[in-house]
Amino acid sequence: MRLVFVIIAVIGLAVSSCQRSGTQDTRTLTLAINSGVEGDALKQAAKDYEQQTGIRINIAEFPYANLFEKELIDLNARTGAYDLIMLDDPWFPKFASLNVLTDLTPLLQKRGKSGPDDDFVATSIALGREPYQTGALYALPYVGNSQLFFYRKDLFQKHNLKEPLTWDDVLAAAKTISENEASGAPGGGKVYGYVMRAAQGNAAVADFMPIFWAFGGEMFDASGQPTVNTPEGIAALKFMIELGKYSPPGYASFNADEVGAHLLQGTAAMSINWPAWISSFSDPSKSKVTGRMEFGQLPAAKSPGRAEIGNWLIAIPRDAKNIEAAMDFLLWATDGAQMKLSAQRGNPPTRKSLFTDPELVAKFPSYPAQLRSLESSRPRPRTPLWNEVENAFGIYLSKANSGELTAEDAMNQANAEIKRIIDRSK
């Protein structure tokens, strides 16, 4: 009899062990996020979710410069290290082309939904589809950034300048302010009419694209060949260089921090910028121009002005260990109530109803302008090669702004380099 009990106990332990090894731990999720305000809001949401559901969420947090590479390596290696990942939207085509993300539609259908609800801004939800706008859904939008045009309304009133609706308006206003505000800054220094990012890489491209598009430029033709050196593209770069004459010295190496500092210190009057900077202008500890900054749409030229969209997306890797639990969290984190909390923590939403929410509009008066910008925004070209293309393009744009190359030489050399990148990928 004793031998029988021992055998039963051994069998029971073996079965239990097999069950443990063959069953995924659905009470734990791992989420890869970006360090910064976008990731901070999601990190707090994860804590709230843990308290509500008991499901533990491990956070893997990386600086922006490392997040793309870290996620790409892990998803390519199919390690299943992450159940959810944050993606900057220009990265999405690369991940989609590698087929490493989970199609969300079957998961939505299992929960009685035919697709994402209509409250998402159309330009935001389009970013998570492959092909762009029309294909299968692989990610939901979480942070609804798109560029805005910042300008000093007090200086525009002082010099009887009209609202800058076109790039010609911007250039004329930049010239007037630069020539007449030699000691108009809060500390008695010069106010430059315009300030922009023109450092090599992403910085120069981000500030150039709204000008490029407005002048009628396009990065690629219908067959996917680069077309940055068209007459429209060269004219746009010449205009950017002309605008640089009214920007602070050294702007060709500026990134977001330098542009923000000039605007907050009152030493520059206009700029393209992202919504994350808006709250700083009403904070007297950071800004010397509180209550004087206005936020509008991107100016027009030959074509209507359009902002560059820059949403953060959340996706589920194809080899995630807990896909069903990850989908439950994804839907919870992007519903209206949770996204409102994220907005209150500083992240622009991707739901139309939140841009018109009275409580949020009272706290963020620029929300109506942000919604108009987001709804009319354009994505960066949807190519898996965008990171390489943007880096190369940004080098030549910066060299033109620093005077190292003419606009024609910069665009011709950029076009040739982008073509080499495309040819290498075939």
CSV table of N, CA, C and O in Angstrom, one decimal, residues 215-290:
chain,number,residue,atom,x,y,z
A,215,PHE,N,5.6,73.2,-50.9
A,215,PHE,CA,6.2,73.7,-52.2
A,215,PHE,C,5.9,72.7,-53.4
A,215,PHE,O,6.3,72.9,-54.5
A,216,GLY,N,5.2,71.6,-53.0
A,216,GLY,CA,4.9,70.6,-54.1
A,216,GLY,C,5.9,69.5,-54.2
A,216,GLY,O,5.8,68.7,-55.2
A,217,GLY,N,6.8,69.3,-53.3
A,217,GLY,CA,7.8,68.3,-53.4
A,217,GLY,C,7.2,66.9,-52.9
A,217,GLY,O,6.3,66.9,-52.1
A,218,GLU,N,7.8,65.8,-53.4
A,218,GLU,CA,7.5,64.5,-53.0
A,218,GLU,C,8.8,63.7,-52.9
A,218,GLU,O,9.6,63.8,-53.8
A,219,MET,N,8.8,62.8,-51.9
A,219,MET,CA,10.1,62.0,-51.8
A,219,MET,C,10.3,61.0,-52.8
A,219,MET,O,11.4,60.7,-53.3
A,220,PHE,N,9.1,60.4,-53.3
A,220,PHE,CA,9.2,59.2,-54.2
A,220,PHE,C,8.1,59.4,-55.3
A,220,PHE,O,7.1,60.0,-55.1
A,221,ASP,N,8.4,58.8,-56.5
A,221,ASP,CA,7.4,58.8,-57.5
A,221,ASP,C,6.5,57.5,-57.3
A,221,ASP,O,6.7,56.7,-56.4
A,222,ALA,N,5.6,57.3,-58.3
A,222,ALA,CA,4.7,56.2,-58.1
A,222,ALA,C,5.4,54.8,-58.2
A,222,ALA,O,4.9,53.8,-57.7
A,223,SER,N,6.6,54.8,-58.8
A,223,SER,CA,7.3,53.5,-58.8
A,223,SER,C,8.3,53.3,-57.7
A,223,SER,O,9.1,52.4,-57.7
A,224,GLY,N,8.3,54.3,-56.8
A,224,GLY,CA,9.2,54.2,-55.6
A,224,GLY,C,10.6,54.7,-55.7
A,224,GLY,O,11.4,54.6,-54.9
A,225,GLN,N,10.8,55.4,-56.8
A,225,GLN,CA,12.1,56.0,-57.1
A,225,GLN,C,12.2,57.4,-56.4
A,225,GLN,O,11.2,58.1,-56.4
A,226,PRO,N,13.3,57.8,-55.9
A,226,PRO,CA,13.4,59.1,-55.2
A,226,PRO,C,13.3,60.3,-56.1
A,226,PRO,O,13.8,60.2,-57.3
A,227,THR,N,12.6,61.3,-55.6
A,227,THR,CA,12.4,62.5,-56.5
A,227,THR,C,12.6,63.8,-55.7
A,227,THR,O,11.9,64.8,-55.9
A,228,VAL,N,13.6,63.8,-54.8
A,228,VAL,CA,13.7,65.0,-53.9
A,228,VAL,C,14.4,66.1,-54.7
A,228,VAL,O,14.3,67.3,-54.2
A,229,ASN,N,15.0,65.8,-55.8
A,229,ASN,CA,15.7,66.9,-56.5
A,229,ASN,C,14.9,67.5,-57.7
A,229,ASN,O,15.5,68.0,-58.6
A,230,THR,N,13.6,67.5,-57.6
A,230,THR,CA,12.8,68.2,-58.6
A,230,THR,C,12.9,69.7,-58.4
A,230,THR,O,13.4,70.1,-57.3
A,231,PRO,N,12.5,70.5,-59.3
A,231,PRO,CA,12.5,71.9,-59.1
A,231,PRO,C,11.7,72.3,-57.8
A,231,PRO,O,12.1,73.3,-57.1
A,232,GLU,N,10.6,71.6,-57.5
A,232,GLU,CA,9.9,72.0,-56.3
A,232,GLU,C,10.7,71.7,-55.1
A,232,GLU,O,10.7,72.5,-54.1
A,233,GLY,N,11.4,70.6,-55.1
A,233,GLY,CA,12.2,70.2,-53.9
A,233,GLY,C,13.4,71.2,-53.7
A,233,GLY,O,13.6,71.6,-52.6
A,234,ILE,N,14.0,71.6,-54.8
A,234,ILE,CA,15.2,72.5,-54.7
A,234,ILE,C,14.6,73.9,-54.3
A,234,ILE,O,15.3,74.5,-53.4
A,235,ALA,N,13.5,74.3,-54.8
A,235,ALA,CA,12.9,75.6,-54.4
A,235,ALA,C,12.6,75.6,-52.9
A,235,ALA,O,12.8,76.6,-52.2
A,236,ALA,N,12.1,74.5,-52.4
A,236,ALA,CA,11.8,74.4,-50.9
A,236,ALA,C,13.0,74.5,-50.1
A,236,ALA,O,13.0,75.2,-49.1
A,237,LEU,N,14.1,73.9,-50.5
A,237,LEU,CA,15.4,74.0,-49.7
A,237,LEU,C,15.9,75.4,-49.8
A,237,LEU,O,16.5,75.9,-48.8
A,238,LYS,N,15.9,76.0,-51.0
A,238,LYS,CA,16.3,77.4,-51.1
A,238,LYS,C,15.5,78.3,-50.1
A,238,LYS,O,16.1,79.2,-49.5
A,239,PHE,N,14.2,78.0,-50.0
A,239,PHE,CA,13.4,78.8,-49.1
A,239,PHE,C,13.8,78.6,-47.6
A,239,PHE,O,13.9,79.5,-46.8
A,240,MET,N,14.1,77.3,-47.3
A,240,MET,CA,14.5,77.0,-45.9
A,240,MET,C,15.8,77.8,-45.6
A,240,MET,O,16.0,78.3,-44.5
A,241,ILE,N,16.7,77.8,-46.6
A,241,ILE,CA,18.0,78.5,-46.3
A,241,ILE,C,17.8,80.0,-46.2
A,241,ILE,O,18.4,80.7,-45.4
A,242,GLU,N,16.8,80.5,-47.0
A,242,GLU,CA,16.5,82.0,-46.9
A,242,GLU,C,15.9,82.3,-45.5
A,242,GLU,O,16.2,83.3,-44.8
A,243,LEU,N,15.1,81.4,-45.0
A,243,LEU,CA,14.5,81.5,-43.6
A,243,LEU,C,15.6,81.5,-42.6
A,243,LEU,O,15.5,82.1,-41.5
A,244,GLY,N,16.6,80.7,-42.9
A,244,GLY,CA,17.8,80.6,-42.0
A,244,GLY,C,18.5,81.9,-41.7
A,244,GLY,O,19.2,82.1,-40.7
A,245,LYS,N,18.3,82.9,-42.7
A,245,LYS,CA,19.0,84.2,-42.5
A,245,LYS,C,18.4,84.9,-41.3
A,245,LYS,O,19.0,85.9,-40.8
A,246,TYR,N,17.2,84.6,-40.9
A,246,TYR,CA,16.5,85.2,-39.8
A,246,TYR,C,16.4,84.3,-38.5
A,246,TYR,O,15.6,84.5,-37.6
A,247,SER,N,17.3,83.3,-38.5
A,247,SER,CA,17.4,82.4,-37.4
A,247,SER,C,18.6,82.6,-36.6
A,247,SER,O,19.6,83.2,-37.1
A,248,PRO,N,18.7,82.2,-35.4
A,248,PRO,CA,19.9,82.4,-34.6
A,248,PRO,C,21.1,81.8,-35.2
A,248,PRO,O,21.0,80.7,-35.8
A,249,PRO,N,22.3,82.3,-35.0
A,249,PRO,CA,23.6,81.7,-35.5
A,249,PRO,C,23.7,80.3,-35.0
A,249,PRO,O,23.4,80.0,-33.9
A,250,GLY,N,24.2,79.4,-35.9
A,250,GLY,CA,24.4,78.1,-35.5
A,250,GLY,C,23.2,77.2,-35.6
A,250,GLY,O,23.2,76.0,-35.2
A,251,TYR,N,22.1,77.7,-36.2
A,251,TYR,CA,20.9,76.9,-36.3
A,251,TYR,C,21.0,75.6,-37.0
A,251,TYR,O,20.3,74.6,-36.8
A,252,ALA,N,22.0,75.5,-37.9
A,252,ALA,CA,22.3,74.3,-38.7
A,252,ALA,C,22.6,73.1,-37.8
A,252,ALA,O,22.7,72.0,-38.3
A,253,SER,N,23.0,73.4,-36.5
A,253,SER,CA,23.2,72.2,-35.6
A,253,SER,C,22.2,72.1,-34.6
A,253,SER,O,22.3,71.3,-33.6
A,254,PHE,N,21.1,72.9,-34.7
A,254,PHE,CA,20.1,72.9,-33.6
A,254,PHE,C,19.2,71.6,-33.7
A,254,PHE,O,18.9,71.1,-34.8
A,255,ASN,N,18.8,71.2,-32.5
A,255,ASN,CA,17.8,70.1,-32.4
A,255,ASN,C,16.7,70.7,-31.5
A,255,ASN,O,16.6,71.9,-31.3
A,256,ALA,N,15.8,69.8,-31.0
A,256,ALA,CA,14.6,70.3,-30.3
A,256,ALA,C,14.9,71.2,-29.1
A,256,ALA,O,14.3,72.2,-28.8
A,257,ASP,N,16.0,70.8,-28.3
A,257,ASP,CA,16.3,71.5,-27.1
A,257,ASP,C,16.7,73.0,-27.4
A,257,ASP,O,16.3,73.9,-26.7
A,258,GLU,N,17.5,73.2,-28.4
A,258,GLU,CA,17.9,74.6,-28.8
A,258,GLU,C,16.7,75.4,-29.2
A,258,GLU,O,16.6,76.6,-28.9
A,259,VAL,N,15.9,74.8,-30.1
A,259,VAL,CA,14.7,75.5,-30.6
A,259,VAL,C,13.8,75.9,-29.4
A,259,VAL,O,13.3,77.0,-29.3
A,260,GLY,N,13.5,74.9,-28.5
A,260,GLY,CA,12.7,75.2,-27.4
A,260,GLY,C,13.2,76.3,-26.5
A,260,GLY,O,12.5,77.1,-26.0
A,261,ALA,N,14.5,76.2,-26.3
A,261,ALA,CA,15.2,77.3,-25.4
A,261,ALA,C,15.0,78.7,-26.0
A,261,ALA,O,14.7,79.6,-25.3
A,262,HIS,N,15.2,78.8,-27.3
A,262,HIS,CA,15.0,80.1,-27.9
A,262,HIS,C,13.6,80.6,-27.8
A,262,HIS,O,13.3,81.8,-27.5
A,263,LEU,N,12.6,79.8,-28.0
A,263,LEU,CA,11.2,80.2,-27.9
A,263,LEU,C,10.9,80.5,-26.5
A,263,LEU,O,10.2,81.5,-26.2
A,264,LEU,N,11.3,79.7,-25.5
A,264,LEU,CA,10.9,79.9,-24.1
A,264,LEU,C,11.6,81.2,-23.5
A,264,LEU,O,11.1,81.9,-22.7
A,265,GLN,N,12.8,81.5,-24.0
A,265,GLN,CA,13.6,82.6,-23.5
A,265,GLN,C,13.2,83.9,-24.3
A,265,GLN,O,13.7,85.0,-23.9
A,266,GLY,N,12.3,83.8,-25.2
A,266,GLY,CA,11.8,85.0,-26.0
A,266,GLY,C,12.8,85.5,-26.9
A,266,GLY,O,12.7,86.7,-27.3
A,267,THR,N,13.8,84.7,-27.4
A,267,THR,CA,14.8,85.2,-28.4
A,267,THR,C,14.5,84.7,-29.8
A,267,THR,O,15.3,84.9,-30.7
A,268,ALA,N,13.4,84.1,-30.0
A,268,ALA,CA,12.9,83.7,-31.4
A,268,ALA,C,11.4,83.8,-31.4
A,268,ALA,O,10.7,83.5,-30.4
A,269,ALA,N,10.8,84.2,-32.6
A,269,ALA,CA,9.4,84.5,-32.6
A,269,ALA,C,8.5,83.4,-33.3
A,269,ALA,O,7.3,83.4,-33.0
A,270,MET,N,9.1,82.5,-34.1
A,270,MET,CA,8.3,81.5,-34.8
A,270,MET,C,9.1,80.2,-34.9
A,270,MET,O,10.3,80.2,-35.0
A,271,SER,N,8.3,79.2,-35.0
A,271,SER,CA,8.9,77.8,-35.2
A,271,SER,C,7.9,76.8,-35.5
A,271,SER,O,6.7,76.9,-35.1
A,272,ILE,N,8.3,75.7,-36.2
A,272,ILE,CA,7.5,74.5,-36.2
A,272,ILE,C,7.9,73.7,-34.9
A,272,ILE,O,9.1,73.7,-34.5
A,273,ASN,N,6.9,73.2,-34.2
A,273,ASN,CA,7.2,72.4,-33.0
A,273,ASN,C,6.2,71.4,-32.7
A,273,ASN,O,5.1,71.3,-33.4
A,274,TRP,N,6.4,70.6,-31.7
A,274,TRP,CA,5.5,69.5,-31.3
A,274,TRP,C,4.7,69.9,-30.1
A,274,TRP,O,5.2,70.7,-29.3
A,275,PRO,N,3.5,69.3,-29.9
A,275,PRO,CA,2.6,69.7,-28.8
A,275,PRO,C,3.2,69.5,-27.4
A,275,PRO,O,2.8,70.2,-26.5
A,276,ALA,N,4.2,68.6,-27.3
A,276,ALA,CA,4.8,68.4,-26.0
A,276,ALA,C,5.4,69.6,-25.4
A,276,ALA,O,5.5,69.7,-24.2
A,277,TRP,N,5.7,70.6,-26.2
A,277,TRP,CA,6.3,71.8,-25.7
A,277,TRP,C,5.3,72.8,-25.2
A,277,TRP,O,5.7,73.8,-24.5
A,278,ILE,N,4.0,72.7,-25.6
A,278,ILE,CA,3.0,73.7,-25.3
A,278,ILE,C,2.9,74.0,-23.8
A,278,ILE,O,2.9,75.2,-23.4
A,279,SER,N,2.9,73.0,-23.0
A,279,SER,CA,2.7,73.3,-21.5
A,279,SER,C,3.8,74.1,-20.9
A,279,SER,O,3.6,74.9,-20.0
A,280,SER,N,5.0,74.1,-21.5
A,280,SER,CA,6.1,74.8,-21.0
A,280,SER,C,5.9,76.3,-21.1
A,280,SER,O,6.4,77.1,-20.3
A,281,PHE,N,5.1,76.7,-22.1
A,281,PHE,CA,4.9,78.2,-22.3
A,281,PHE,C,4.0,78.8,-21.3
A,281,PHE,O,4.0,80.1,-21.2
A,282,SER,N,3.3,78.0,-20.6
A,282,SER,CA,2.4,78.6,-19.5
A,282,SER,C,3.0,78.4,-18.1
A,282,SER,O,2.4,78.7,-17.1
A,283,ASP,N,4.3,77.9,-18.1
A,283,ASP,CA,5.0,77.7,-16.8
A,283,ASP,C,6.0,78.8,-16.6
A,283,ASP,O,7.1,78.8,-17.3
A,284,PRO,N,5.8,79.8,-15.7
A,284,PRO,CA,6.7,80.9,-15.5
A,284,PRO,C,8.1,80.5,-15.1
A,284,PRO,O,9.1,81.2,-15.3
A,285,SER,N,8.2,79.2,-14.5
A,285,SER,CA,9.6,78.8,-14.1
A,285,SER,C,10.4,78.4,-15.4
A,285,SER,O,11.6,78.2,-15.3
A,286,LYS,N,9.7,78.2,-16.5
A,286,LYS,CA,10.4,77.8,-17.7
A,286,LYS,C,10.4,78.8,-18.8
A,286,LYS,O,11.3,78.9,-19.6
A,287,SER,N,9.3,79.6,-18.8
A,287,SER,CA,9.1,80.5,-19.9
A,287,SER,C,9.1,82.0,-19.5
A,287,SER,O,8.6,82.4,-18.5
A,288,LYS,N,9.7,82.8,-20.4
A,288,LYS,CA,9.7,84.3,-20.2
A,288,LYS,C,8.7,84.9,-21.1
A,288,LYS,O,8.6,86.1,-21.2
A,289,VAL,N,7.9,84.1,-21.8
A,289,VAL,CA,6.8,84.6,-22.7
A,289,VAL,C,5.5,84.0,-22.4
A,289,VAL,O,4.7,83.7,-23.3
A,290,THR,N,5.2,83.8,-21.1
A,290,THR,CA,3.9,83.2,-20.8
A,290,THR,C,2.7,84.0,-21.3
A,290,THR,O,2.7,85.2,-21.2
